[in-house]
């Protein structure tokens, strides 16, 4: 249904690539699995940070607009305070969004760019609105605020599309308890090479297996961030696997997130050997 079915077209705007690609690469390499990157991705929170932070500017700016339109003279001070709160709180929300954007796939980065442009236009309108209020031109301030809220509504709609249609920020293993092996399930021959990531299938679930000596670790192979193939990733000396797509780092022993962009842990599986076969099941 128009215009929501048109949003899919944004990801095909390849003429944006000369701007989007270097910009996202620059952000990604500047953050480079640093503590700041993990803080912005929400790794510490177990949930992407951006959708949490955007509640404040959207709520504050929408409330400011309502007071502008219907609050009368008595509400002017409150409206100004809400406008200022909205503008200031948009900055950390934008920083978290930029971090997630830099670690998305190219099609989502194009859509994310349009999302960011709409929100930037909205923010500039609100900055101009604050300036007009400061100069005493309330009519101009109200109109600029209304225009800014309109742009932010467009940006928010595109952001919702990225989350709900493209599953950006969603846990790509959220259904594992319904679809994964809850009971012991065959995962192929017990023979595994030493210290190498191996892909096996346990019923419908792709499984990453790593043997180190007598120990065998198993994780769901589909990365929780955006379904990257963990068996094509890199093993680290401290017992982790690094996703080949955007660098999320998971501990092999339990699937916990060591570095984002994933904010969601990787489901771990218990392993046992039965005869010459391996069996796995979702860990408790
Ligand atoms: S798919 Fe993005 S880090 Fe794995």
XYZ file of N, CA and C and ligand atoms in Angstrom:
856
model
N 0.848 -1.203 0.000
C 0.000 0.000 0.000
C 0.883 1.253 0.000
N 0.562 2.186 -0.892
C 1.335 3.417 -0.991
C 1.189 4.206 0.314
N 2.226 4.878 0.866
C 3.566 4.912 0.282
C 4.498 3.861 0.854
N 3.978 2.969 1.746
C 4.892 2.078 2.449
C 5.542 1.059 1.523
N 4.817 0.621 0.475
C 5.444 -0.344 -0.433
C 6.537 0.318 -1.268
N 6.548 1.635 -1.294
C 7.585 2.348 -2.042
C 8.915 2.381 -1.277
N 8.842 2.120 0.029
C 10.067 2.229 0.832
C 11.123 1.203 0.415
N 10.661 0.058 -0.117
C 11.624 -0.949 -0.588
C 12.529 -0.386 -1.679
N 12.015 0.597 -2.400
C 12.805 1.151 -3.514
C 14.045 1.892 -3.032
N 14.001 2.367 -1.792
C 15.134 3.155 -1.296
C 16.432 2.356 -1.326
N 16.306 1.044 -1.059
C 17.539 0.249 -0.994
C 18.164 0.040 -2.375
N 17.412 0.402 -3.419
C 17.950 0.213 -4.782
C 18.545 1.507 -5.338
N 18.618 2.545 -4.528
C 19.139 3.835 -5.005
C 20.670 3.793 -5.039
N 21.185 3.054 -6.005
C 22.637 2.824 -6.055
C 23.423 4.102 -6.370
N 22.731 5.131 -6.907
C 23.470 6.375 -7.186
C 23.937 7.046 -5.885
N 23.394 6.557 -4.744
C 23.848 7.103 -3.452
C 25.190 6.509 -3.014
N 25.582 5.408 -3.640
C 26.765 4.671 -3.162
C 28.049 5.507 -3.077
N 28.315 6.398 -4.063
C 29.563 7.182 -3.941
C 29.616 8.032 -2.682
N 28.463 8.330 -2.085
C 28.458 9.064 -0.814
C 28.392 8.084 0.358
N 27.476 7.116 0.230
C 27.193 6.219 1.360
C 28.386 5.314 1.675
N 28.997 4.735 0.641
C 30.054 3.747 0.891
C 31.256 4.348 1.631
N 31.846 5.451 1.149
C 32.999 5.987 1.907
C 32.625 6.483 3.306
N 31.402 7.020 3.417
C 30.981 7.536 4.726
C 30.837 6.408 5.751
N 30.168 5.338 5.356
C 29.973 4.217 6.286
C 31.304 3.525 6.587
N 32.159 3.441 5.563
C 33.478 2.811 5.803
C 34.281 3.646 6.794
N 34.227 4.963 6.637
C 34.988 5.842 7.532
C 34.485 5.693 8.971
N 33.164 5.648 9.150
C 32.612 5.492 10.514
C 33.010 4.131 11.075
N 32.867 3.087 10.231
C 33.154 1.728 10.694
C 34.613 1.590 11.107
N 35.538 2.154 10.290
C 36.953 1.985 10.662
C 37.318 2.906 11.819
N 36.638 4.037 11.973
C 36.929 4.902 13.128
C 36.491 4.214 14.431
N 35.364 3.502 14.372
C 34.860 2.854 15.596
C 35.623 1.546 15.864
N 35.778 0.720 14.810
C 36.634 -0.464 14.832
C 36.600 -1.277 16.131
N 35.458 -1.830 16.463
C 35.323 -2.717 17.641
C 35.825 -2.085 18.935
N 35.809 -0.761 19.026
C 36.278 -0.088 20.235
C 35.184 -0.134 21.308
N 35.531 0.199 22.552
C 34.491 0.272 23.595
C 33.399 1.280 23.229
N 33.786 2.358 22.530
C 32.772 3.345 22.108
C 31.791 2.693 21.135
N 32.335 1.900 20.198
C 31.471 1.209 19.232
C 30.500 0.286 19.963
N 31.033 -0.504 20.905
C 30.160 -1.434 21.640
C 29.111 -0.681 22.450
N 29.522 0.469 23.009
C 28.551 1.270 23.779
C 27.441 1.772 22.864
N 27.815 2.238 21.662
C 26.809 2.795 20.746
C 25.913 1.705 20.151
N 26.467 0.527 19.918
C 25.648 -0.558 19.359
C 24.669 -1.109 20.406
N 24.972 -0.920 21.685
C 24.104 -1.472 22.725
C 24.495 -2.877 23.129
N 25.744 -3.268 22.801
C 26.227 -4.603 23.179
C 26.105 -4.836 24.680
N 26.409 -3.809 25.448
C 26.364 -3.888 26.920
C 24.925 -4.018 27.431
N 23.961 -3.564 26.581
C 22.565 -3.519 27.012
C 21.814 -4.785 26.621
N 22.386 -5.533 25.657
C 21.675 -6.699 25.124
C 20.531 -6.282 24.221
N 20.587 -5.051 23.703
C 19.522 -4.502 22.858
C 20.132 -3.332 22.091
N 19.798 -3.160 20.820
C 20.341 -1.991 20.116
C 19.996 -0.698 20.853
N 20.974 0.194 20.950
C 20.784 1.419 21.737
C 19.959 2.475 20.984
N 20.122 2.514 19.651
C 19.492 3.581 18.862
C 17.972 3.665 19.080
N 17.228 2.541 18.954
C 15.776 2.661 19.142
C 15.377 3.068 20.559
N 16.248 2.808 21.529
C 15.955 3.252 22.907
C 16.107 4.774 22.993
N 17.218 5.285 22.432
C 17.513 6.718 22.576
C 16.564 7.610 21.775
N 16.061 7.118 20.649
C 15.229 8.008 19.806
C 13.894 8.349 20.460
N 13.531 7.606 21.494
C 12.240 7.909 22.150
C 12.233 9.335 22.706
N 13.400 9.773 23.205
C 13.439 11.073 23.882
C 13.236 12.232 22.895
N 14.052 12.341 21.805
C 13.813 13.461 20.886
C 12.441 13.421 20.232
N 11.990 12.246 19.824
C 10.680 12.186 19.157
C 9.582 12.620 20.127
N 9.652 12.100 21.353
C 8.632 12.466 22.347
C 8.682 13.944 22.684
N 9.897 14.467 22.884
C 10.032 15.873 23.285
C 9.583 16.810 22.165
N 9.986 16.513 20.929
C 9.649 17.416 19.820
C 8.165 17.333 19.464
N 7.579 16.145 19.578
C 6.131 16.030 19.337
C 5.367 16.804 20.420
N 5.835 16.679 21.661
C 5.163 17.398 22.764
C 5.308 18.905 22.593
N 6.509 19.354 22.170
C 6.722 20.786 21.942
C 5.759 21.305 20.878
N 5.559 20.492 19.834
C 4.667 20.916 18.744
C 3.223 21.023 19.241
N 2.803 20.083 20.065
C 1.427 20.139 20.602
C 1.251 21.404 21.441
N 2.246 21.693 22.284
C 2.146 22.914 23.099
C 2.177 24.161 22.214
N 3.006 24.119 21.155
C 3.048 25.254 20.216
C 1.681 25.518 19.601
N 0.991 24.434 19.263
C -0.273 24.567 18.525
C -1.457 24.858 19.454
N -1.415 24.240 20.645
C -2.626 24.320 21.472
C -2.373 24.796 22.895
N -1.124 25.073 23.225
C -0.817 25.383 24.628
C -1.062 26.830 25.027
N -1.100 27.713 24.045
C -1.310 29.124 24.382
C -0.071 29.754 25.002
N -0.261 30.990 25.464
C 0.843 31.799 25.994
C 1.530 31.124 27.192
N 0.687 30.520 28.064
C 1.239 29.931 29.299
C 2.205 28.774 29.029
N 2.072 28.163 27.861
C 2.875 26.959 27.584
C 4.137 27.262 26.777
N 4.391 28.532 26.500
C 5.531 28.863 25.624
C 6.865 28.408 26.213
N 7.035 28.647 27.508
C 8.311 28.284 28.149
C 8.512 26.759 28.121
N 7.449 26.044 28.419
C 7.537 24.573 28.416
C 7.826 24.065 27.004
N 7.197 24.689 26.010
C 7.427 24.265 24.619
C 8.890 24.480 24.239
N 9.444 25.617 24.645
C 10.851 25.906 24.321
C 11.782 24.899 24.989
N 11.469 24.583 26.245
C 12.303 23.620 26.972
C 12.246 22.245 26.302
N 11.062 21.839 25.881
C 10.925 20.547 25.197
C 11.671 20.567 23.858
N 11.602 21.700 23.157
C 12.309 21.805 21.868
C 13.813 21.653 22.077
N 14.332 22.321 23.102
C 15.768 22.227 23.386
C 16.146 20.803 23.795
N 15.313 20.197 24.635
C 15.561 18.802 25.052
C 15.580 17.877 23.834
N 14.638 18.096 22.933
C 14.561 17.252 21.733
C 15.806 17.364 20.876
N 16.275 18.599 20.678
C 17.454 18.812 19.828
C 18.699 18.196 20.475
N 18.886 18.447 21.771
C 20.092 17.928 22.436
C 20.086 16.398 22.509
N 18.925 15.822 22.794
C 18.874 14.358 22.940
C 18.965 13.651 21.583
N 18.770 14.403 20.500
C 18.899 13.781 19.165
C 20.355 13.442 18.851
N 21.292 14.128 19.514
C 22.705 13.924 19.158
C 23.206 12.524 19.535
N 23.031 12.073 20.810
C 23.458 10.691 21.091
C 22.651 9.652 20.320
N 21.377 9.951 20.065
C 20.563 8.998 19.278
C 21.138 8.863 17.869
N 21.564 9.999 17.292
C 22.143 9.972 15.943
C 23.478 9.229 15.950
N 24.262 9.415 17.017
C 25.565 8.723 17.092
C 25.359 7.209 17.124
N 24.387 6.750 17.916
C 24.109 5.302 17.977
C 23.600 4.802 16.625
N 22.757 5.603 15.981
C 22.240 5.210 14.669
C 23.357 5.133 13.635
N 24.283 6.089 13.693
C 25.389 6.093 12.726
C 26.261 4.846 12.902
N 26.474 4.445 14.151
C 27.283 3.238 14.406
C 26.596 2.013 13.803
N 25.286 1.871 14.023
C 24.554 0.719 13.461
C 24.551 0.781 11.933
N 24.372 1.986 11.414
C 24.322 2.190 9.954
C 25.635 1.760 9.304
N 26.755 2.066 9.975
C 28.060 1.754 9.393
C 28.301 0.250 9.331
N 27.527 -0.530 10.100
C 27.721 -1.976 10.126
C 26.513 -2.702 9.542
N 25.869 -2.059 8.577
C 24.724 -2.702 7.914
C 25.151 -3.152 6.517
N 24.264 -3.874 5.846
C 24.542 -4.278 4.471
C 24.273 -3.104 3.524
N 24.897 -3.111 2.325
C 24.793 -1.946 1.437
C 23.356 -1.502 1.153
N 22.442 -2.439 0.937
C 21.070 -2.033 0.609
C 20.453 -1.280 1.784
N 20.727 -1.753 2.992
C 20.180 -1.068 4.174
C 20.891 0.260 4.432
N 22.139 0.318 4.029
C 22.863 1.591 4.200
C 22.261 2.682 3.308
N 21.791 2.294 2.118
C 21.146 3.305 1.248
C 19.866 3.803 1.909
N 19.053 2.879 2.385
C 17.807 3.278 3.059
C 18.134 4.084 4.317
N 19.157 3.640 5.035
C 19.557 4.349 6.252
C 20.030 5.762 5.971
N 20.628 5.950 4.811
C 21.089 7.288 4.437
C 19.891 8.234 4.271
N 18.851 7.750 3.606
C 17.652 8.584 3.415
C 17.012 8.880 4.787
N 16.982 7.872 5.651
C 16.493 8.036 7.032
C 17.283 9.144 7.736
N 18.609 9.095 7.594
C 19.462 10.093 8.265
C 19.263 11.487 7.673
N 19.105 11.564 6.349
C 18.905 12.880 5.710
C 17.593 13.501 6.207
N 16.530 12.702 6.241
C 15.233 13.224 6.710
C 15.353 13.727 8.147
N 16.027 12.959 8.991
C 16.164 13.375 10.398
C 17.061 14.609 10.537
N 18.086 14.693 9.678
C 18.966 15.869 9.724
C 18.195 17.121 9.311
N 17.380 16.998 8.259
C 16.545 18.132 7.841
C 15.644 18.547 9.005
N 15.037 17.554 9.668
C 14.164 17.854 10.809
C 14.915 18.563 11.927
N 16.124 18.095 12.189
C 16.918 18.683 13.272
C 17.327 20.125 12.936
N 17.691 20.348 11.671
C 18.065 21.715 11.250
C 16.849 22.646 11.397
N 15.674 22.154 11.027
C 14.450 22.958 11.200
C 14.250 23.313 12.670
N 14.476 22.338 13.551
C 14.277 22.606 14.984
C 15.339 23.555 15.535
N 16.564 23.474 15.010
C 17.594 24.436 15.424
C 17.185 25.850 15.007
N 16.675 25.973 13.763
C 16.219 27.275 13.278
C 15.007 27.740 14.097
N 14.185 26.780 14.498
C 13.011 27.105 15.320
C 13.449 27.668 16.677
N 14.473 27.021 17.262
C 14.986 27.513 18.561
C 15.528 28.931 18.422
N 16.213 29.161 17.302
C 16.778 30.492 17.056
C 15.653 31.530 16.929
N 14.619 31.172 16.181
C 13.490 32.092 15.994
C 12.804 32.374 17.334
N 12.644 31.338 18.156
C 12.033 31.534 19.489
C 12.891 32.496 20.316
N 14.209 32.272 20.251
C 15.128 33.106 21.017
C 15.010 34.572 20.604
N 14.753 34.798 19.308
C 14.621 36.178 18.801
C 13.220 36.741 19.027
N 12.347 35.918 19.563
C 10.987 36.392 19.847
C 10.010 36.211 18.709
N 10.444 35.542 17.619
C 9.550 35.318 16.482
C 8.875 33.954 16.647
N 7.841 33.926 17.457
C 7.226 32.655 17.822
C 6.500 32.015 16.647
N 5.883 32.834 15.791
C 5.164 32.250 14.648
C 6.126 31.470 13.755
N 7.261 32.097 13.464
C 8.270 31.402 12.651
C 8.774 30.153 13.396
N 8.992 30.292 14.691
C 9.463 29.159 15.493
C 8.490 27.987 15.434
N 7.192 28.301 15.533
C 6.177 27.234 15.480
C 6.173 26.539 14.117
N 6.215 27.347 13.067
C 6.166 26.768 11.710
C 7.388 25.910 11.429
N 8.555 26.426 11.829
C 9.778 25.640 11.613
C 9.721 24.343 12.416
N 9.190 24.399 13.643
C 9.056 23.193 14.462
C 8.131 22.180 13.801
N 7.029 22.676 13.266
C 6.076 21.784 12.600
C 6.724 21.120 11.381
N 7.451 21.914 10.608
C 8.149 21.357 9.434
C 9.177 20.319 9.893
N 9.892 20.648 10.986
C 10.901 19.724 11.506
C 10.275 18.420 11.957
N 9.131 18.506 12.631
C 8.470 17.281 13.095
C 8.016 16.438 11.905
N 7.562 17.110 10.836
C 7.172 16.378 9.629
C 8.342 15.593 9.054
N 9.499 16.256 8.963
C 10.689 15.574 8.421
C 11.098 14.413 9.329
N 11.006 14.625 10.638
C 11.394 13.558 11.573
C 10.388 12.395 11.511
N 9.133 12.696 11.238
C 8.140 11.626 11.074
C 8.482 10.772 9.850
N 8.921 11.440 8.768
C 9.336 10.687 7.569
C 10.554 9.821 7.922
N 11.529 10.444 8.609
C 12.724 9.699 9.025
C 12.358 8.514 9.914
N 11.439 8.729 10.849
C 11.023 7.665 11.767
C 10.330 6.529 11.032
N 9.537 6.878 10.023
C 8.845 5.842 9.241
C 9.860 4.977 8.498
N 10.875 5.625 7.942
C 11.916 4.858 7.233
C 12.711 4.012 8.235
N 12.941 4.569 9.422
C 13.635 3.790 10.457
C 12.819 2.559 10.854
N 11.507 2.733 10.964
C 10.633 1.592 11.280
C 10.690 0.548 10.174
N 10.737 1.024 8.937
C 10.857 0.103 7.789
C 12.148 -0.716 7.904
N 13.238 -0.048 8.269
C 14.517 -0.759 8.416
C 14.424 -1.832 9.508
N 13.726 -1.515 10.580
C 13.623 -2.473 11.685
C 12.666 -3.618 11.369
N 11.471 -3.261 10.870
C 10.417 -4.276 10.749
C 10.454 -5.023 9.421
N 10.849 -4.343 8.369
C 10.889 -4.991 7.056
C 12.248 -5.643 6.815
N 13.330 -4.928 7.172
C 14.670 -5.410 6.900
C 15.314 -6.067 8.122
N 14.622 -6.030 9.249
C 15.106 -6.679 10.483
C 16.465 -6.155 10.920
N 16.731 -4.877 10.630
C 17.988 -4.284 11.087
C 17.882 -4.029 12.594
N 18.792 -4.602 13.332
C 18.744 -4.465 14.794
C 18.007 -5.611 15.467
N 17.272 -6.408 14.663
C 16.557 -7.544 15.261
C 17.531 -8.693 15.526
N 17.148 -9.585 16.429
C 17.929 -10.785 16.685
C 17.582 -11.806 15.597
N 18.545 -12.115 14.735
C 18.264 -13.011 13.613
C 18.191 -14.475 14.041
N 18.329 -14.726 15.330
C 18.101 -16.079 15.846
C 16.958 -16.081 16.861
N 16.087 -15.091 16.760
C 15.030 -14.958 17.769
C 14.110 -16.175 17.810
N 13.999 -16.896 16.688
C 13.055 -18.029 16.654
C 13.735 -19.360 16.985
N 14.973 -19.301 17.456
C 15.740 -20.551 17.567
C 15.108 -21.547 18.546
N 14.435 -21.050 19.563
C 13.841 -21.997 20.514
C 12.654 -22.737 19.902
N 12.099 -22.181 18.827
C 10.995 -22.864 18.134
C 11.501 -23.728 16.988
N 12.617 -23.319 16.391
C 13.074 -24.023 15.179
C 14.342 -24.855 15.404
N 15.054 -24.586 16.500
C 16.346 -25.249 16.724
C 16.187 -26.603 17.398
N 17.304 -27.330 17.554
C 17.263 -28.674 18.147
C 17.126 -28.608 19.678
N 15.942 -28.812 20.173
C 15.748 -28.771 21.635
C 16.122 -30.111 22.270
N 16.107 -31.193 21.454
C 16.566 -32.499 21.938
C 17.833 -32.871 21.164
N 18.519 -33.904 21.649
C 19.755 -34.323 20.975
C 19.467 -34.656 19.517
N 20.254 -34.031 18.631
C 20.016 -34.147 17.180
C 21.337 -34.435 16.482
N 21.288 -35.334 15.509
C 22.511 -35.705 14.795
C 23.112 -34.509 14.057
N 24.452 -34.359 14.180
C 25.151 -33.265 13.486
C 26.351 -33.822 12.714
N 26.253 -35.059 12.246
C 27.283 -35.626 11.380
C 28.337 -36.415 12.133
N 29.390 -36.776 11.408
C 30.451 -37.635 11.949
C 31.180 -36.940 13.099
N 31.641 -37.732 14.053
C 32.324 -37.177 15.231
C 33.707 -36.632 14.890
N 34.195 -37.012 13.739
C 35.514 -36.570 13.282
C 35.521 -35.073 12.978
N 36.357 -34.307 13.674
C 36.444 -32.864 13.387
C 37.912 -32.468 13.320
N 38.277 -31.581 12.420
C 39.676 -31.125 12.386
C 39.973 -30.272 13.620
N 41.231 -30.225 14.004
C 41.635 -29.451 15.185
C 41.670 -27.945 14.870
N 40.985 -27.158 15.700
C 41.110 -25.700 15.630
C 40.604 -25.046 14.355
N 39.651 -25.688 13.688
C 39.104 -25.091 12.446
C 37.586 -25.000 12.561
N 36.999 -23.899 12.079
C 35.535 -23.822 12.102
C 34.921 -24.760 11.070
N 33.931 -25.513 11.499
C 33.288 -26.491 10.616
C 31.777 -26.225 10.629
N 31.173 -26.274 9.442
C 29.717 -26.108 9.345
C 29.056 -27.474 9.256
N 28.075 -27.689 10.125
C 27.260 -28.913 10.048
C 25.794 -28.503 10.121
N 24.932 -29.445 9.763
C 23.499 -29.183 9.831
C 22.904 -30.096 10.901
N 22.149 -29.539 11.811
C 21.429 -30.348 12.799
C 19.940 -30.105 12.551
N 19.314 -31.044 11.807
C 17.933 -30.832 11.316
C 17.891 -29.522 10.541
N 17.111 -28.527 10.993
C 16.997 -27.282 10.203
C 18.035 -26.238 10.587
N 18.855 -26.545 11.571
C 19.741 -25.512 12.116
C 21.184 -25.672 11.642
N 21.742 -24.645 11.009
C 23.167 -24.698 10.665
C 23.997 -24.486 11.934
N 25.002 -25.322 12.118
C 25.763 -25.293 13.371
C 27.248 -25.102 13.072
N 27.872 -24.180 13.807
C 29.321 -24.003 13.762
C 29.935 -24.882 14.846
N 30.887 -25.732 14.452
C 31.567 -26.595 15.425
C 33.062 -26.271 15.408
N 33.639 -26.202 16.585
C 35.090 -25.975 16.689
C 35.639 -26.946 17.736
N 36.597 -27.784 17.289
C 37.230 -28.712 18.243
C 38.603 -28.186 18.622
N 38.846 -28.129 19.922
C 40.182 -27.788 20.406
C 40.571 -28.830 21.441
N 41.422 -29.783 21.019
C 41.741 -30.909 21.877
C 40.490 -31.751 22.078
N 40.203 -32.048 23.352
C 39.027 -32.868 23.630
C 37.754 -32.036 23.684
N 37.905 -30.728 23.642
C 36.747 -29.843 23.804
C 36.112 -29.515 22.449
N 34.793 -29.580 22.366
C 34.087 -29.177 21.147
C 33.055 -28.119 21.523
N 33.157 -26.946 20.882
C 32.167 -25.880 21.094
C 31.247 -25.805 19.888
N 30.014 -25.452 20.142
C 29.033 -25.356 19.051
C 28.157 -24.132 19.245
N 28.012 -23.367 18.160
C 27.102 -22.219 18.139
C 26.214 -22.345 16.915
N 25.051 -21.733 16.974
C 24.258 -21.603 15.753
C 25.111 -20.807 14.759
N 25.163 -21.265 13.526
C 26.099 -20.663 12.554
C 25.607 -19.316 12.010
N 24.297 -19.091 12.069
C 23.717 -17.855 11.494
C 23.890 -16.715 12.499
N 24.694 -15.700 12.107
C 25.021 -14.621 13.052
C 23.764 -13.878 13.493
N 23.668 -13.619 14.789
C 22.491 -12.938 15.334
C 22.335 -11.526 14.788
N 23.439 -10.949 14.290
C 23.362 -9.561 13.802
C 22.593 -9.484 12.493
N 23.095 -10.151 11.452
C 22.387 -10.102 10.167
C 22.562 -11.385 9.370
N 22.647 -12.490 10.105
C 22.663 -13.827 9.484
C 23.943 -14.162 8.734
N 25.044 -13.513 9.062
C 26.320 -13.862 8.432
C 26.736 -15.286 8.791
N 27.550 -15.943 7.925
C 27.969 -17.335 8.158
C 29.196 -17.392 9.076
N 28.992 -17.750 10.317
C 30.106 -17.726 11.284
C 31.215 -18.712 10.912
N 30.870 -19.815 10.221
C 31.926 -20.800 9.899
C 32.938 -20.221 8.900
N 32.580 -19.095 8.266
C 33.546 -18.430 7.367
C 34.323 -17.341 8.113
N 34.082 -17.244 9.406
C 34.741 -16.210 10.203
C 36.116 -16.650 10.689
N 36.650 -15.849 11.596
C 38.006 -16.078 12.101
C 37.933 -16.495 13.564
N 38.766 -17.480 13.935
C 38.864 -17.877 15.343
C 39.969 -17.050 16.004
N 39.734 -16.617 17.224
C 40.752 -15.842 17.929
C 41.433 -16.721 18.985
N 42.587 -16.252 19.444
C 43.355 -17.033 20.430
C 42.632 -17.137 21.763
N 41.739 -16.183 22.037
C 41.058 -16.229 23.341
C 39.673 -16.874 23.250
N 39.500 -17.779 22.272
C 38.300 -18.612 22.257
C 37.050 -17.939 21.722
N 37.207 -17.081 20.695
C 36.045 -16.409 20.109
C 36.011 -16.668 18.609
N 34.855 -16.370 18.016
C 34.746 -16.376 16.564
C 34.299 -14.975 16.133
N 34.931 -14.480 15.060
C 34.615 -13.144 14.538
C 33.835 -13.316 13.238
N 32.635 -12.747 13.204
C 31.779 -12.878 12.021
C 32.455 -12.213 10.811
N 32.421 -12.887 9.644
C 33.104 -12.316 8.472
C 32.396 -11.095 7.885
N 31.123 -10.889 8.229
C 30.400 -9.797 7.566
C 30.661 -8.433 8.211
N 30.451 -8.305 9.497
C 30.617 -6.980 10.134
C 31.436 -7.045 11.411
N 32.014 -8.207 11.710
C 32.974 -8.272 12.803
C 32.417 -8.524 14.194
N 31.138 -8.883 14.317
C 30.651 -9.245 15.662
C 31.485 -10.408 16.189
N 31.816 -10.340 17.470
C 32.710 -11.341 18.065
C 31.971 -12.050 19.198
N 31.906 -13.382 19.091
C 31.153 -14.180 20.069
C 32.090 -15.183 20.741
N 31.873 -15.385 22.053
C 32.652 -16.381 22.768
C 32.126 -17.765 22.380
N 33.059 -18.648 21.977
C 32.649 -19.981 21.525
C 32.008 -20.788 22.653
N 32.465 -20.569 23.873
C 32.001 -21.402 24.986
C 30.516 -21.199 25.285
N 30.033 -19.969 25.119
C 28.629 -19.726 25.512
C 27.870 -18.776 24.573
N 28.530 -18.290 23.520
C 27.846 -17.425 22.554
C 27.691 -15.983 23.003
N 28.263 -15.618 24.146
C 28.106 -14.235 24.609
C 28.835 -13.278 23.662
N 28.317 -12.034 23.600
C 28.879 -11.039 22.680
C 30.094 -10.395 23.335
N 31.221 -10.444 22.642
C 32.430 -9.776 23.127
C 32.545 -8.395 22.478
N 32.245 -8.334 21.164
C 32.184 -7.049 20.456
C 30.991 -7.052 19.512
N 30.374 -5.873 19.361
C 29.291 -5.694 18.415
C 29.827 -5.639 16.993
N 28.994 -5.342 16.017
C 27.715 -4.675 16.168
C 26.557 -5.491 16.743
N 26.651 -6.795 16.810
C 25.510 -7.516 17.368
C 25.288 -7.106 18.820
N 24.043 -6.876 19.145
C 23.699 -6.635 20.551
C 23.104 -7.902 21.159
N 22.990 -8.943 20.325
C 22.321 -10.170 20.771
C 23.337 -11.311 20.836
N 23.282 -12.126 21.883
C 24.212 -13.261 21.953
C 23.895 -14.297 20.884
N 24.872 -15.156 20.651
C 24.728 -16.213 19.659
C 24.281 -17.475 20.390
N 23.194 -18.130 19.965
C 22.756 -19.334 20.674
C 23.843 -20.413 20.681
N 24.108 -20.946 21.863
C 25.114 -22.005 22.010
C 24.416 -23.359 22.080
N 25.157 -24.396 21.695
C 24.599 -25.752 21.734
C 25.494 -26.654 22.573
N 24.857 -27.590 23.264
C 25.605 -28.633 23.961
C 25.981 -29.700 22.930
N 27.118 -30.350 23.152
C 27.619 -31.343 22.194
C 27.903 -32.652 22.944
N 27.557 -33.775 22.310
C 27.994 -35.076 22.854
C 28.311 -36.007 21.684
N 29.117 -36.996 21.985
C 29.475 -37.984 20.960
C 28.743 -39.274 21.281
N 28.077 -39.790 20.250
C 27.362 -41.052 20.422
C 27.871 -42.010 19.341
N 28.698 -42.973 19.752
C 29.336 -43.845 18.759
C 30.302 -43.019 17.931
N 30.115 -43.040 16.602
C 30.992 -42.222 15.749
C 30.259 -40.975 15.248
N 29.176 -40.608 15.938
C 28.380 -39.450 15.507
C 28.391 -38.349 16.561
N 28.232 -37.125 16.072
C 28.070 -35.971 16.964
C 26.588 -35.688 17.142
N 26.232 -35.304 18.332
C 24.861 -34.857 18.559
C 24.905 -33.509 19.260
N 23.954 -32.658 18.911
C 23.892 -31.316 19.539
C 22.464 -31.046 19.966
N 22.347 -30.148 20.957
C 21.030 -29.602 21.292
C 21.245 -28.235 21.913
N 20.218 -27.402 21.824
C 20.344 -26.061 22.373
C 20.738 -26.121 23.827
N 21.727 -25.311 24.181
C 22.184 -25.294 25.582
C 21.123 -24.632 26.448
N 21.105 -25.000 27.722
C 20.120 -24.403 28.652
C 20.417 -22.937 28.826
S 26.141 -10.538 10.176
Fe 26.840 -8.641 10.877
S 28.354 -9.155 12.302
Fe 27.598 -11.041 11.655
